[in-house]
Coordinates of C-alpha atoms (C1' of nucleotides) in Angstrom, one line a residue:
Chain A
M5 CA -6.3 -25.5 16.9
K6 CA -6.6 -26.1 13.1
Q7 CA -3.8 -26.0 11.5
S8 CA -2.1 -22.5 9.8
I9 CA -1.3 -23.1 6.2
K10 CA 2.6 -22.2 7.6
E11 CA 2.3 -25.3 9.7
I12 CA 0.8 -27.4 6.6
L13 CA 3.3 -26.6 4.2
K14 CA 6.1 -26.8 6.7
G15 CA 4.8 -30.4 7.9
K16 CA 3.7 -31.1 4.8
P17 CA 1.8 -34.3 6.0
I18 CA 1.1 -36.1 2.7
G19 CA -1.9 -38.4 2.5
T20 CA -3.0 -37.2 5.6
E21 CA -7.2 -35.2 5.6
V22 CA -6.4 -31.3 6.3
T23 CA -8.5 -28.3 6.4
V24 CA -7.5 -24.9 5.0
C25 CA -9.4 -22.1 6.3
G26 CA -8.5 -18.6 4.4
W27 CA -9.0 -16.2 1.7
V28 CA -8.6 -17.3 -2.1
R29 CA -6.5 -15.2 -3.7
T30 CA -6.9 -16.2 -7.6
F31 CA -9.1 -19.0 -8.9
R32 CA -7.2 -20.4 -12.3
S33 CA -9.1 -22.6 -14.4
N34 CA -12.3 -23.0 -12.4
Q35 CA -10.1 -25.4 -10.4
F36 CA -7.4 -24.1 -9.0
A37 CA -7.5 -21.9 -5.5
A38 CA -4.5 -19.9 -3.9
V39 CA -5.6 -19.5 -0.7
S40 CA -3.9 -17.7 1.8
D41 CA -4.7 -16.9 5.8
G42 CA -2.0 -14.8 6.6
S43 CA 0.5 -17.2 8.4
C44 CA 3.0 -16.7 5.9
I45 CA 3.7 -15.1 2.5
Q46 CA 3.0 -18.6 0.4
T47 CA -0.7 -19.6 -0.5
I48 CA -1.6 -23.1 -0.9
Q49 CA -3.1 -25.0 -3.8
V50 CA -7.0 -26.0 -3.3
V51 CA -7.7 -28.4 -5.9
V52 CA -11.3 -28.3 -6.5
D53 CA -13.1 -31.2 -8.7
H54 CA -15.1 -28.6 -11.2
E55 CA -16.7 -31.6 -12.8
A56 CA -18.2 -32.6 -9.8
T57 CA -18.5 -29.4 -8.0
D58 CA -22.4 -27.5 -8.2
P59 CA -21.5 -24.5 -10.8
G60 CA -23.3 -22.0 -8.5
L61 CA -20.5 -22.8 -5.8
L62 CA -17.5 -22.5 -8.2
K63 CA -18.7 -19.2 -9.6
R64 CA -18.4 -17.6 -5.7
I65 CA -14.7 -18.8 -5.2
T66 CA -13.8 -15.6 -5.8
T67 CA -10.5 -13.3 -5.1
G68 CA -11.5 -11.9 -1.9
S69 CA -14.1 -14.9 -0.9
A70 CA -13.3 -16.8 3.0
I71 CA -13.5 -20.5 2.3
I72 CA -13.0 -23.6 4.0
A73 CA -11.5 -26.3 2.4
T74 CA -11.4 -29.9 3.5
G75 CA -9.5 -32.7 1.4
T76 CA -6.1 -34.9 1.2
L77 CA -3.1 -33.4 1.5
L78 CA -0.8 -34.5 -1.7
A79 CA 1.9 -34.3 -3.3
S80 CA 1.3 -31.9 -6.0
Q81 CA 1.0 -32.7 -10.0
G82 CA 1.5 -29.0 -11.0
K83 CA 5.2 -27.7 -11.2
G84 CA 4.6 -24.4 -8.8
Q85 CA 4.4 -26.1 -5.6
D86 CA 4.9 -29.3 -3.6
V87 CA 1.6 -30.5 -2.0
E88 CA -1.7 -29.0 -2.6
L89 CA -5.1 -30.4 -0.8
K90 CA -7.2 -32.1 -3.1
A91 CA -10.2 -30.7 -1.8
T92 CA -13.3 -33.3 -1.0
H93 CA -15.5 -30.4 0.4
I94 CA -15.4 -27.1 0.3
E95 CA -17.1 -24.1 1.8
V96 CA -17.5 -20.4 0.5
V97 CA -18.3 -18.7 4.5
G98 CA -17.7 -15.3 2.8
D99 CA -18.6 -13.9 -0.4
A100 CA -17.1 -11.4 -1.5
D101 CA -18.6 -9.8 -4.7
P102 CA -15.8 -9.4 -7.5
E103 CA -17.9 -6.4 -9.2
K104 CA -16.9 -4.5 -5.6
Y105 CA -14.2 -6.2 -4.1
P106 CA -11.2 -3.5 -4.8
L107 CA -8.2 -5.8 -4.6
Q108 CA -7.4 -7.3 -7.9
P109 CA -4.5 -9.9 -8.6
K110 CA -2.2 -7.7 -10.1
R111 CA 0.0 -4.9 -8.9
H112 CA -2.1 -1.8 -7.2
S113 CA -0.1 1.3 -6.7
M114 CA 0.7 2.3 -2.8
E115 CA -0.9 5.3 -3.0
F116 CA -4.4 3.3 -4.2
L117 CA -3.9 0.7 -1.1
R118 CA -3.5 3.8 1.8
E119 CA -6.7 4.3 0.4
I120 CA -8.1 1.0 1.7
A121 CA -6.0 0.5 4.7
H122 CA -8.8 -1.9 6.1
L123 CA -8.4 -4.4 3.2
R124 CA -4.9 -4.0 2.1
I125 CA -3.0 -6.1 5.1
R126 CA -4.6 -8.8 2.7
T127 CA -2.4 -8.3 -0.2
N128 CA 1.2 -10.1 -0.2
T129 CA 2.9 -7.0 0.5
F130 CA 1.2 -5.8 3.7
G131 CA 1.6 -9.4 5.0
A132 CA 5.2 -9.5 4.7
V133 CA 5.7 -5.9 6.4
M134 CA 3.1 -6.5 9.3
R135 CA 4.7 -10.5 9.9
I136 CA 7.9 -8.7 9.8
R137 CA 6.8 -5.9 12.4
H138 CA 5.4 -8.3 14.7
S139 CA 9.0 -10.2 14.6
L140 CA 10.9 -6.9 15.2
A141 CA 8.7 -6.2 18.0
Y142 CA 9.2 -9.6 19.8
A143 CA 13.0 -9.5 19.1
I144 CA 13.3 -5.9 21.2
H145 CA 11.8 -7.1 23.6
H146 CA 13.5 -10.6 23.4
F147 CA 16.7 -8.7 23.1
F148 CA 16.5 -5.9 26.5
H149 CA 14.8 -9.3 28.4
E150 CA 18.1 -11.4 27.8
R151 CA 20.2 -8.6 29.1
G152 CA 18.2 -7.9 32.2
F153 CA 16.4 -5.2 31.2
F154 CA 12.9 -4.2 32.3
Y155 CA 9.9 -3.0 30.0
F156 CA 8.9 0.1 32.0
H157 CA 5.3 1.6 30.9
S158 CA 5.7 5.3 31.0
P159 CA 2.1 7.4 30.9
V160 CA 0.9 7.6 27.7
I161 CA -1.2 11.0 28.9
T162 CA 1.4 13.1 30.5
G163 CA 1.5 15.8 32.5
S164 CA 4.4 17.7 32.1
D165 CA 4.4 19.8 29.1
A166 CA 8.6 20.6 29.0
E167 CA 10.1 17.0 27.3
G168 CA 10.6 19.2 24.4
A169 CA 10.4 16.9 22.0
G170 CA 7.9 18.3 19.8
E171 CA 4.0 19.8 19.6
M172 CA 1.8 18.0 21.7
F173 CA -1.8 16.8 21.4
R174 CA -3.9 18.5 24.1
V175 CA -5.8 15.8 25.9
T176 CA -8.9 17.1 27.5
T177 CA -12.6 16.8 28.1
L178 CA -13.5 20.1 28.2
P179 CA -16.5 21.0 25.6
L180 CA -15.0 22.8 22.8
N181 CA -18.2 25.0 22.1
K182 CA -18.3 26.0 25.9
I183 CA -15.0 26.1 27.5
P184 CA -14.4 27.4 30.8
F185 CA -12.8 30.5 31.6
T186 CA -11.3 32.2 34.5
P187 CA -12.1 35.7 35.7
E188 CA -8.3 36.7 34.0
G189 CA -9.8 34.9 30.2
A190 CA -7.6 31.7 30.4
V191 CA -8.6 28.5 29.9
D192 CA -10.1 27.2 33.5
V193 CA -7.9 23.8 33.3
K194 CA -8.9 23.4 36.9
K195 CA -12.7 22.2 35.5
D196 CA -10.5 19.7 33.1
F197 CA -10.7 16.3 33.8
F198 CA -7.3 16.0 35.7
Q199 CA -7.4 19.5 36.6
K200 CA -4.2 20.5 34.9
E201 CA -3.4 20.8 31.2
T202 CA -2.5 17.5 29.8
N203 CA -0.8 15.9 26.8
L204 CA 0.0 12.8 24.9
T205 CA 3.6 11.8 25.5
V206 CA 6.2 12.8 22.7
S207 CA 8.7 10.5 25.1
G208 CA 9.2 8.6 27.5
Q209 CA 12.7 9.2 28.1
L210 CA 12.3 11.3 31.4
E211 CA 10.3 8.7 33.2
A212 CA 12.7 6.0 31.7
E213 CA 15.4 7.8 33.4
L214 CA 13.5 8.1 37.1
A215 CA 13.0 4.4 36.3
A216 CA 16.4 3.2 35.4
L217 CA 18.0 5.4 38.4
A218 CA 16.1 2.6 41.0
L219 CA 16.4 -0.6 38.1
S220 CA 19.4 0.0 36.4
R221 CA 18.3 -1.1 33.2
V222 CA 15.1 -0.4 31.5
Y223 CA 13.2 0.3 28.3
T224 CA 10.0 1.7 27.0
F225 CA 8.2 0.5 23.8
G226 CA 4.9 2.5 23.4
P227 CA 3.2 4.9 21.0
T228 CA 4.3 8.4 21.1
F229 CA 3.1 11.5 19.7
R230 CA 4.0 14.5 18.2
A231 CA 1.5 17.0 16.7
E232 CA 4.1 18.8 14.3
N233 CA 2.9 19.5 10.8
S234 CA 5.4 16.8 9.4
N235 CA 5.2 15.9 5.9
T236 CA 7.4 13.5 4.7
T237 CA 8.3 9.8 3.8
R238 CA 9.7 9.4 7.9
H239 CA 7.1 10.9 9.8
L240 CA 4.0 9.8 11.4
A241 CA 1.8 11.5 14.2
E242 CA 1.2 8.8 16.2
F243 CA 4.4 6.2 16.1
W244 CA 6.2 3.6 18.2
M245 CA 9.3 4.3 20.1
I246 CA 11.9 2.2 21.9
E247 CA 14.0 4.3 24.8
P248 CA 16.4 2.2 26.8
E249 CA 18.0 3.8 29.9
V250 CA 20.3 2.4 31.4
A251 CA 22.2 3.5 34.9
F252 CA 25.6 3.8 35.3
F253 CA 26.3 3.6 31.6
D254 CA 28.1 6.2 29.7
L255 CA 27.9 7.3 25.5
Q256 CA 30.6 4.5 24.6
D257 CA 28.2 2.1 26.4
D258 CA 25.0 3.8 25.0
M259 CA 26.5 3.2 21.3
D260 CA 27.5 -0.6 21.9
L261 CA 24.1 -1.2 23.2
A262 CA 22.1 0.4 20.3
E263 CA 24.7 -0.8 17.7
S264 CA 23.9 -4.4 19.1
M265 CA 20.6 -4.0 19.7
L266 CA 19.8 -3.1 15.8
Q267 CA 22.2 -6.1 14.8
Y268 CA 20.3 -8.4 16.9
V269 CA 16.4 -7.6 15.9
I270 CA 17.9 -7.4 12.1
S271 CA 19.7 -10.7 12.0
F272 CA 16.7 -11.8 13.8
A273 CA 14.5 -11.0 11.1
L274 CA 16.5 -12.3 8.4
E275 CA 16.3 -15.2 10.6
H276 CA 12.4 -15.6 11.1
C277 CA 11.2 -13.7 8.1
A278 CA 13.1 -15.1 5.4
D279 CA 10.6 -16.0 3.1
D280 CA 8.9 -12.3 3.7
I281 CA 11.9 -10.2 3.1
Q282 CA 12.7 -12.4 0.1
F283 CA 9.5 -11.6 -1.2
L284 CA 9.9 -8.2 -0.8
K285 CA 14.2 -8.0 -2.2
E286 CA 11.9 -9.3 -5.1
R287 CA 9.4 -7.0 -5.6
Q288 CA 12.1 -3.9 -4.6
E289 CA 13.9 -5.0 -7.9
Q290 CA 10.9 -5.4 -9.8
E291 CA 10.0 -2.1 -9.0
E292 CA 13.3 -0.6 -9.9
A293 CA 14.0 -2.4 -12.9
S294 CA 12.0 0.2 -14.7
K295 CA 14.1 2.9 -13.2
P296 CA 17.5 4.7 -14.1
Q297 CA 20.4 3.3 -12.9
A298 CA 21.1 5.9 -10.4
E299 CA 18.3 5.8 -9.0
R300 CA 18.3 2.1 -8.0
S301 CA 19.8 1.0 -4.4
P302 CA 23.4 0.2 -4.9
M303 CA 22.2 -3.2 -2.8
D304 CA 19.8 -5.6 -2.4
L305 CA 17.8 -5.6 0.3
V306 CA 19.2 -9.1 2.0
S307 CA 22.4 -8.0 1.5
K308 CA 22.0 -4.3 2.6
L309 CA 20.7 -6.7 5.9
K310 CA 23.5 -8.7 6.0
F311 CA 26.1 -6.2 5.7
V312 CA 24.4 -3.6 8.5
V313 CA 24.4 -7.3 10.5
D314 CA 28.2 -7.8 10.0
N315 CA 29.8 -4.7 9.9
K316 CA 30.7 -2.1 12.7
F317 CA 28.8 1.1 12.5
E318 CA 31.3 4.1 11.4
R319 CA 31.7 6.0 14.7
L320 CA 32.9 10.1 14.3
T321 CA 32.2 13.1 16.2
Y322 CA 30.5 16.1 14.8
G323 CA 33.4 18.2 14.3
E324 CA 35.0 15.1 12.4
A325 CA 31.9 14.9 9.9
I326 CA 32.1 18.8 9.4
E327 CA 35.7 18.1 8.5
I328 CA 34.8 15.6 6.0
L329 CA 31.5 17.8 4.5
K330 CA 34.2 20.8 4.5
N331 CA 36.9 19.0 2.1
S332 CA 33.8 17.1 0.0
T333 CA 33.1 17.6 -3.7
P334 CA 29.7 18.2 -3.5
N335 CA 30.4 21.0 -1.2
K336 CA 33.6 22.3 -2.9
K337 CA 31.3 22.2 -6.3
G338 CA 28.7 24.4 -4.2
K339 CA 26.3 21.2 -4.6
F340 CA 24.9 21.1 -1.3
Q341 CA 21.6 23.7 -1.2
Y342 CA 23.4 24.3 2.5
P343 CA 27.4 25.0 2.2
I344 CA 29.3 23.6 5.4
E345 CA 29.7 26.8 6.8
G346 CA 31.9 25.6 9.9
W347 CA 31.4 24.5 13.2
G348 CA 28.5 25.1 14.7
T349 CA 26.2 25.0 11.8
D350 CA 23.3 22.1 12.2
L351 CA 23.8 19.0 10.0
Q352 CA 20.9 19.0 6.9
S353 CA 19.9 15.7 5.4
E354 CA 21.5 16.0 2.3
H355 CA 24.7 16.3 4.4
E356 CA 23.6 13.3 6.6
R357 CA 22.8 11.3 3.5
Y358 CA 26.5 11.7 1.8
L359 CA 28.3 10.6 5.0
V360 CA 26.3 7.7 5.1
E361 CA 25.6 7.0 1.2
K362 CA 28.2 8.3 -0.5
H363 CA 31.5 8.6 2.2
F364 CA 31.3 5.6 5.1
Q365 CA 28.4 3.6 2.7
K366 CA 27.7 2.1 5.8
P367 CA 25.8 3.0 8.9
V368 CA 27.4 6.2 11.1
I369 CA 27.6 7.3 14.6
L370 CA 27.5 10.8 14.9
T371 CA 28.6 12.0 18.0
N372 CA 29.8 15.4 20.4
Y373 CA 27.6 17.6 19.1
P374 CA 27.6 21.4 19.8
K375 CA 25.3 22.0 22.8
E376 CA 23.5 24.4 21.6
I377 CA 21.8 22.3 19.0
K378 CA 20.7 19.8 21.3
A379 CA 18.3 19.1 24.1
F380 CA 18.7 20.3 27.7
Y381 CA 19.5 17.0 29.3
M382 CA 22.5 15.8 27.4
R383 CA 25.7 15.3 29.2
V384 CA 28.1 18.8 28.6
D385 CA 31.7 17.6 27.6
E386 CA 34.8 18.6 29.0
G387 CA 35.4 22.0 27.7
E388 CA 31.7 23.2 27.5
K389 CA 31.6 23.5 24.1
T390 CA 29.6 20.1 22.9
V391 CA 27.1 17.6 24.4
S392 CA 27.7 13.7 24.9
A393 CA 25.0 13.3 22.3
M394 CA 25.3 10.1 19.4
D395 CA 22.6 9.8 16.4
I396 CA 23.3 6.6 14.3
L397 CA 22.3 7.5 10.8
F398 CA 20.7 4.6 8.4
P399 CA 21.2 4.9 4.6
A400 CA 17.7 6.3 3.1
I401 CA 16.1 6.8 6.4
G402 CA 18.4 9.0 8.2
E403 CA 18.4 9.1 12.3
I404 CA 17.1 6.3 13.1
V405 CA 18.5 6.3 17.3
G406 CA 18.8 9.7 18.9
G407 CA 20.5 9.4 22.3
S408 CA 22.9 10.6 24.8
Q409 CA 24.7 10.3 28.0
R410 CA 22.3 12.4 30.3
E411 CA 23.2 15.4 32.9
E412 CA 23.6 14.1 36.0
R413 CA 25.0 17.1 37.6
L414 CA 22.7 19.4 39.2
D415 CA 23.9 22.5 39.0
V416 CA 25.1 21.8 35.5
L417 CA 21.3 20.5 34.5
T418 CA 19.5 23.3 36.5
R419 CA 22.3 25.7 34.5
R420 CA 21.0 24.6 31.3
M421 CA 17.8 24.3 32.0
E422 CA 17.4 28.2 32.4
E423 CA 19.8 28.8 29.6
M424 CA 17.1 27.2 27.1
H425 CA 14.1 28.1 29.1
V426 CA 12.6 24.9 30.8
P427 CA 10.4 25.7 33.6
L428 CA 12.3 24.6 36.4
E429 CA 9.2 24.5 38.8
E430 CA 7.6 21.7 36.6
M431 CA 10.5 19.5 36.6
Q432 CA 11.3 19.2 40.3
W433 CA 10.4 15.3 39.9
Y434 CA 13.0 15.2 37.2
L435 CA 15.9 17.2 39.8
D436 CA 15.1 14.8 42.4
T437 CA 17.0 12.0 40.7
R438 CA 19.8 14.2 40.0
R439 CA 19.3 15.1 44.1
F440 CA 19.1 12.1 45.6
G441 CA 21.9 9.4 44.2
T442 CA 22.3 10.8 41.2
C443 CA 24.8 8.8 39.2
K444 CA 25.9 9.0 35.6
H445 CA 23.1 7.6 33.0
A446 CA 22.6 7.2 29.1
G447 CA 20.0 6.1 26.8
F448 CA 18.5 6.3 23.2
G449 CA 15.5 6.5 21.1
L450 CA 14.7 4.6 18.7
G451 CA 11.8 4.8 16.1
F452 CA 10.5 1.8 15.7
E453 CA 8.3 2.5 12.1
R454 CA 12.2 3.9 10.8
L455 CA 13.4 0.3 11.5
V456 CA 10.5 -1.7 10.0
L457 CA 11.3 0.8 6.7
F458 CA 14.5 -0.4 6.7
V459 CA 14.3 -3.8 6.8
T460 CA 11.4 -4.1 4.5
G461 CA 12.7 -1.5 1.9
M462 CA 9.5 0.3 2.0
S463 CA 10.3 3.7 0.7
N464 CA 7.4 5.0 3.1
I465 CA 6.8 5.4 6.8
R466 CA 3.3 5.3 5.8
D467 CA 3.2 1.8 4.4
V468 CA 5.2 -0.1 7.5
I469 CA 2.1 1.1 10.3
P470 CA -1.3 -0.4 9.6
F471 CA -3.3 3.0 10.2
P472 CA -1.2 5.5 9.9
R473 CA -1.6 9.1 11.3
T474 CA -0.5 12.0 9.3
P475 CA -1.7 15.7 8.9
G476 CA -5.0 15.7 7.8
N477 CA -5.1 12.2 7.9
A478 CA -6.5 9.9 10.8
E479 CA -8.8 7.4 9.2
F480 CA -9.8 4.0 10.2
Chain B
rG15 C1' 5.1 25.4 7.0
rC16 C1' 7.4 26.0 2.3
rC17 C1' 8.6 24.3 -2.7
rU18 C1' 7.1 21.0 -6.6
rC19 C1' 4.5 17.8 -9.4
rC20 C1' 0.1 14.9 -10.2
rU21 C1' -5.6 13.9 -10.7
rU22 C1' -9.1 10.4 -17.9
rA23 C1' -12.9 3.4 -17.2
rG24 C1' -12.7 -1.1 -10.9
rC25 C1' -7.0 -0.6 -11.0
rU26 C1' -1.9 1.3 -13.9
rC27 C1' -1.9 4.7 -17.4
rA28 C1' -1.7 7.0 -23.2
rG29 C1' -4.2 11.4 -25.2
rU30 C1' 0.1 15.2 -31.0
rU31 C1' -0.7 22.3 -32.0
rG32 C1' -7.2 23.5 -28.4
rG33 C1' -10.6 20.2 -33.4
rU34 C1' -15.5 16.3 -34.6
rU35 C1' -17.5 9.5 -31.7
rA36 C1' -11.9 9.8 -25.4
rG37 C1' -8.2 5.0 -25.8
rA38 C1' -4.5 1.0 -24.5
rG39 C1' -3.3 -3.3 -20.6
rC40 C1' -5.3 -5.6 -16.7
rG41 C1' -9.7 -6.3 -13.8
rC42 C1' -15.1 -7.2 -14.5
rC43 C1' -18.8 -9.7 -17.4
rG44 C1' -20.2 -13.8 -21.5
rG45 C1' -18.2 -17.6 -24.2
rA46 C1' -14.1 -21.3 -25.5
rC47 C1' -10.6 -24.5 -23.4
rU48 C1' -9.2 -27.8 -18.7
rG49 C1' -2.7 -28.8 -14.3
rU50 C1' -3.2 -24.3 -14.1
rU51 C1' 1.3 -20.3 -11.7
rA52 C1' -1.1 -12.8 -11.7
rA53 C1' -3.7 -19.1 -16.8
rU54 C1' -4.6 -18.5 -21.8
rC55 C1' -8.0 -17.8 -26.5
rC56 C1' -12.7 -14.8 -28.5
rG57 C1' -16.0 -11.0 -27.3
rU58 C1' -19.5 -7.7 -24.5
rA59 C1' -19.7 -3.8 -21.3
rG60 C1' -17.8 0.6 -18.8
rG61 C1' -16.3 7.5 -18.4
rU62 C1' -19.2 14.0 -14.2
rC63 C1' -11.7 13.5 -18.0
rC64 C1' -11.1 16.1 -9.3
rC65 C1' -14.8 20.4 -8.8
rU66 C1' -16.4 25.8 -10.0
rG67 C1' -15.8 29.5 -12.7
rG68 C1' -13.3 31.8 -17.3
rU69 C1' -11.1 32.4 -22.5
rU70 C1' -13.0 30.5 -27.3
rC71 C1' -16.7 28.8 -33.1
rG72 C1' -15.3 24.6 -30.2
rA73 C1' -11.5 22.8 -23.9
rG74 C1' -9.2 16.1 -21.1
rC75 C1' -5.7 20.1 -23.2
rC76 C1' -5.3 27.1 -21.7
rC77 C1' -6.0 30.7 -17.2
rA78 C1' -8.0 31.9 -12.0
rG79 C1' -9.8 29.8 -8.0
rG80 C1' -10.9 25.1 -4.5
rA81 C1' -10.6 19.9 -3.2
rG82 C1' -8.0 15.4 -3.0
rG83 C1' -2.9 12.9 -3.1
rG84 C1' 2.5 12.3 -4.5
rG85 C1' 7.7 13.9 -3.4
rG86 C1' 11.4 16.9 -1.8
rC87 C1' 12.8 20.7 2.1
rG88 C1' 12.2 21.9 7.6
rC89 C1' 11.1 19.8 12.3
rC90 C1' 12.5 14.7 14.2
rA91 C1' 12.3 9.0 16.0

RNA sequence: GCCUCCUUAGCUCAGUUGGUUAGAGCGCCGGACUGUUAAUCCGUAGGUCCCUGGUUCGAGCCCAGGAGGGGGCGCCA
């Protein structure tokens, strides 16, 4: 395999002949081409002898063009880099017409780049984000594998419509212009591909529970689909979710697992993506320099990540959080849009942000929520008022993890499902786990893009996934 | 789904109370320079002021409707 720019810059084989394949970022003074191949944030400087090179070829070395350059690697005579490639042969294999190529060697707005998502991967920022995204995915697999977890593949097409995690995308091969109906006037799903109603998964949790009660420690990591009409910087219609599920785990074990996992993968990124994170840190600082002090990040990106790795998350119950919020200055001064009424109301994002960003100034794990505001599968606590749920809240992102100890008692679970109108008949396969060899178990869901958002310091979730799917947008 | 803001050159944006020929920086193109670092200097070109309709002697600016985008909230990961 040819050496990547990352390998050349690391090995620095000065004096030897090397070949660089990549795309030109800038071409300065008709002499210095900054070439990137995406292997790292750095470019390599290819020095062209402009007096000995055909002017027609020189004109084709433009921003965005693909080139193959061969020459000797030398210590750089200039200041900005250690080494440079003194080209003896240069070939433009793919021209990029400078009149038409949309990327210029300058800052572009995120909104503009989103419209050219097929090209934005070539920018420094998106290159860094994509490399960090890869490293985080790799670190997640590594973390679980080392701890004896099995990667379990829950189905993407689900026949269950009782997952209760949100609106679903219908999967069908029925012709929309000629839908078959039953004599009663309903859609005749027996004529459909699966002979029943099917949807894209909104969660692999229920299937992961089945696996945990057989393999003990499992996790899923796959695409997840929510047809909610959510228009925020934290929501996607198609996103990736990690869902570990562990037999004989209680809520405390679950929190320990989630916290150590987040700290592990963030420190993995700090170690293996240091250059990319450093680039994004400086980018964020430049961007915030023009903002008023109050809108700037309290910590730079690297400090923020190190802080999360080095400090325990704050753990408290929902009830304790309500007390803190009730007595908080913004609540007393009527600054909250939704004033804290007391125990039982769901927390709004302004409340979560106050706890995380103002009161504790660190990640917070909230536990033991009122059972009325949480899902049917969460274990009912003693006293029947709360469930063993936990949400991990991160600054600027909000809920990054949602998890719980699961209700393993068949009678309690069936009662809860009846209360919450979950169709029991369709869920017998799920209830079988409680009928046969049930045991306490727990798990959580981690929104992968929210993790990438946090680690990269980007401000919109649409900029940490290659081709974002949101209401009204499924380009590329 | 609700609220709000925006749409002017390839990109980022300015455009005063409604006034005559709509500007800047960067990019592109041409030239100069040639150890540059988003190179620099000089010059040229580049506009359906998002669309439709209205008010007005006159609309980039005001009004109505539409389209596209941003942000906040809700739903949640």
